[in-house]
Amino acid sequence: MCDNQNVPSHEGFNRAEWVAFVEKMNITDVNVIDMLNNTRPEAKEEFLTAHELSRPNNVYAQLDIKRVEKNINTIIALKKELGSLRIPKKQKEIALLILGDNLKKNRFVHVNYLYNHSSPNNREVLAQEHYRANIDLYGKPDENVFWSILGEKLSAIPVGDLSKEDKIMYGELIEMIGPVQKAESKIFRPQKETVDWFSFVIQTFFTGFLSHIPKGQKKFSIAEACAITNEIISSEFGLGSETGLGADSWMAMVISSGAVASTDCEQKLIRFPGQRSRGDYTREELKAIIIHELGVHMLRSLPYEACKIQSLAFGFPGYEAFEEGVAKAAEQAINHRYEDSGLLHYISIGLAYFLRKNFREVFEIQHRIEHLTKGEPDGRCFDSVQRAFRGTDELPNHKDLIYYNGVNEVWKYIEDHLNDADLMDQLFLSGKTCMNDKIHERIIYAVRTGEYF
């Protein structure tokens, strides 16, 4: 879909300069999540059993500070170089968007490192820098949404039917949270007709994928889920190891220390979690995870892997919420069941941001809420809190707001475009972009028509 070799040069456009610049620009991108993920998996069990720990003893061995510092200096230099390039204005605008986003990513990782390696005297100043870099990259939670979600959770606790022990736990919970504010509006949820229609479309769209899941089997080990995914990659796309494409091919693999599934488009890798809190996948869970990781995160990257602008395959600035929304809406539709998404993460982040709760306090609140509502197990609660403090274990990280914000954005988008003939194309074949962003929409159109790429 994106073959730069066949695109004609435009008047006043020095393609060689542009290609060389893009290659230098691409190198400055970083995977923030990978760099800020804990690399010491035993820290989780330690925290869950040692109640005196206020935070887990995490290690961030993947944070390459030398690369990050080099990237920051390179981006500053490239911004200066951009002014002298003989390329059209549109190219410069796109380059500035990507460089600006890469700078935000690198600066956020950088301040995480500085905070972790600073003396107590410098912590407050660095905490303020982290606060600004965090919001600059990920935005901040909406206070009304936070209280609306938390209020619904608390209202779901059957206070009158609790056992004596659970009533004590409920009292502890209310004391930990403190005064509860009344929300001004309710949580958005799509209409049933929308979910029904999209479910039919998704089932049809992914028929080939689903055909590889053995019929009649109800439970799937992590290894089985991984093997089925590799079979789909090979059979449906011809991209797996069986095709002989080697290092360039996509593949799925089990990460023994992993807690959640993820997709790395740069490494062309779908990771399955060896330490999944819930253990084996049910049939519905397997369908959902395959559609989420392979059907969205991988599929949206594939058409643009050959583009010189690698952000279209790896993530264009501002794409994340929309992409996660597509992934969540698709996995809900494949099982024909809408469920609220991202609520656990939103509460974790909101408790840290609005109520200034630390890691242990957020975990103890989440543990009590989920226990009293018969919701998520402690392992899942920990995973959510871990993500909410990813990078420092002390300061909130707002990245996972995208799961609540994104799914709402996409369901609203689907409701507004039900009759559009190109809806599935916009959702699944428009790269790592956001179709609610007019700039993104114009860029995808330009790439497809060869206007200036």
XYZ file of N, CA, C and O in Angstrom, residues 1 12 35 40 42 54 69 208 230 235 256 309 346 361-362 376 379 385 408 412 429 436 440:
92
model
N 0.822 -1.209 0.000
C 0.000 0.000 0.000
C 0.855 1.257 0.000
O 0.446 2.323 -0.411
N 10.476 21.060 -6.650
C 11.050 21.650 -5.444
C 11.222 20.660 -4.315
O 11.502 21.053 -3.190
N 10.596 0.562 27.789
C 11.653 1.146 28.610
C 11.241 1.302 30.074
O 12.086 1.257 30.974
N 11.831 -7.126 36.778
C 12.043 -8.050 37.911
C 10.686 -8.631 38.304
O 10.017 -8.114 39.196
N 9.611 -11.113 40.035
C 9.371 -11.580 41.404
C 8.940 -10.463 42.344
O 8.464 -10.715 43.459
N 5.530 -0.422 50.869
C 4.684 0.653 50.331
C 4.704 0.661 48.812
O 3.823 1.239 48.170
N 19.124 10.108 25.899
C 19.809 11.408 25.891
C 20.320 11.753 24.495
O 20.229 12.914 24.057
N -11.953 -15.778 8.772
C -10.747 -16.561 8.517
C -9.923 -16.779 9.768
O -9.419 -17.882 10.020
N 0.236 -18.071 15.730
C 1.250 -18.270 14.691
C 0.663 -18.954 13.455
O 1.052 -18.656 12.323
N -1.021 -18.750 7.893
C -2.054 -19.143 6.926
C -2.778 -17.964 6.302
O -3.045 -17.948 5.092
N 7.957 -15.636 29.329
C 7.780 -16.330 30.611
C 7.474 -15.389 31.762
O 6.715 -15.720 32.662
N 7.942 6.901 6.371
C 7.459 7.442 7.643
C 7.036 6.258 8.497
O 5.905 5.779 8.431
N -8.567 3.442 35.141
C -8.948 4.829 35.378
C -9.001 5.116 36.880
O -8.556 6.164 37.347
N -1.462 2.192 48.897
C -2.810 2.684 49.179
C -3.757 2.418 48.016
O -4.898 1.995 48.216
N -3.282 2.662 46.786
C -4.126 2.400 45.613
C -4.430 0.909 45.520
O -5.576 0.511 45.266
N -12.164 -8.352 40.023
C -10.849 -8.853 39.642
C -10.071 -9.416 40.828
O -10.191 -8.919 41.951
N -4.101 -10.311 41.757
C -3.065 -10.212 40.731
C -3.390 -9.189 39.678
O -2.527 -8.415 39.252
N -2.348 -1.356 39.128
C -1.638 -0.349 39.928
C -0.198 -0.220 39.438
O 0.343 0.893 39.357
N -14.494 4.546 24.298
C -15.635 5.450 24.174
C -15.569 6.241 22.870
O -16.578 6.417 22.173
N -18.343 5.781 19.788
C -19.033 6.975 19.283
C -18.771 7.137 17.782
O -19.668 7.505 17.015
N -7.528 -0.464 8.312
C -6.530 -0.389 7.244
C -5.985 1.012 7.025
O -5.482 1.326 5.943
N -10.377 10.355 13.925
C -11.046 11.566 14.398
C -10.141 12.786 14.273
O -10.554 13.893 14.602
N -4.459 13.435 10.523
C -4.190 12.024 10.266
C -4.940 11.555 9.020
O -4.389 10.825 8.188
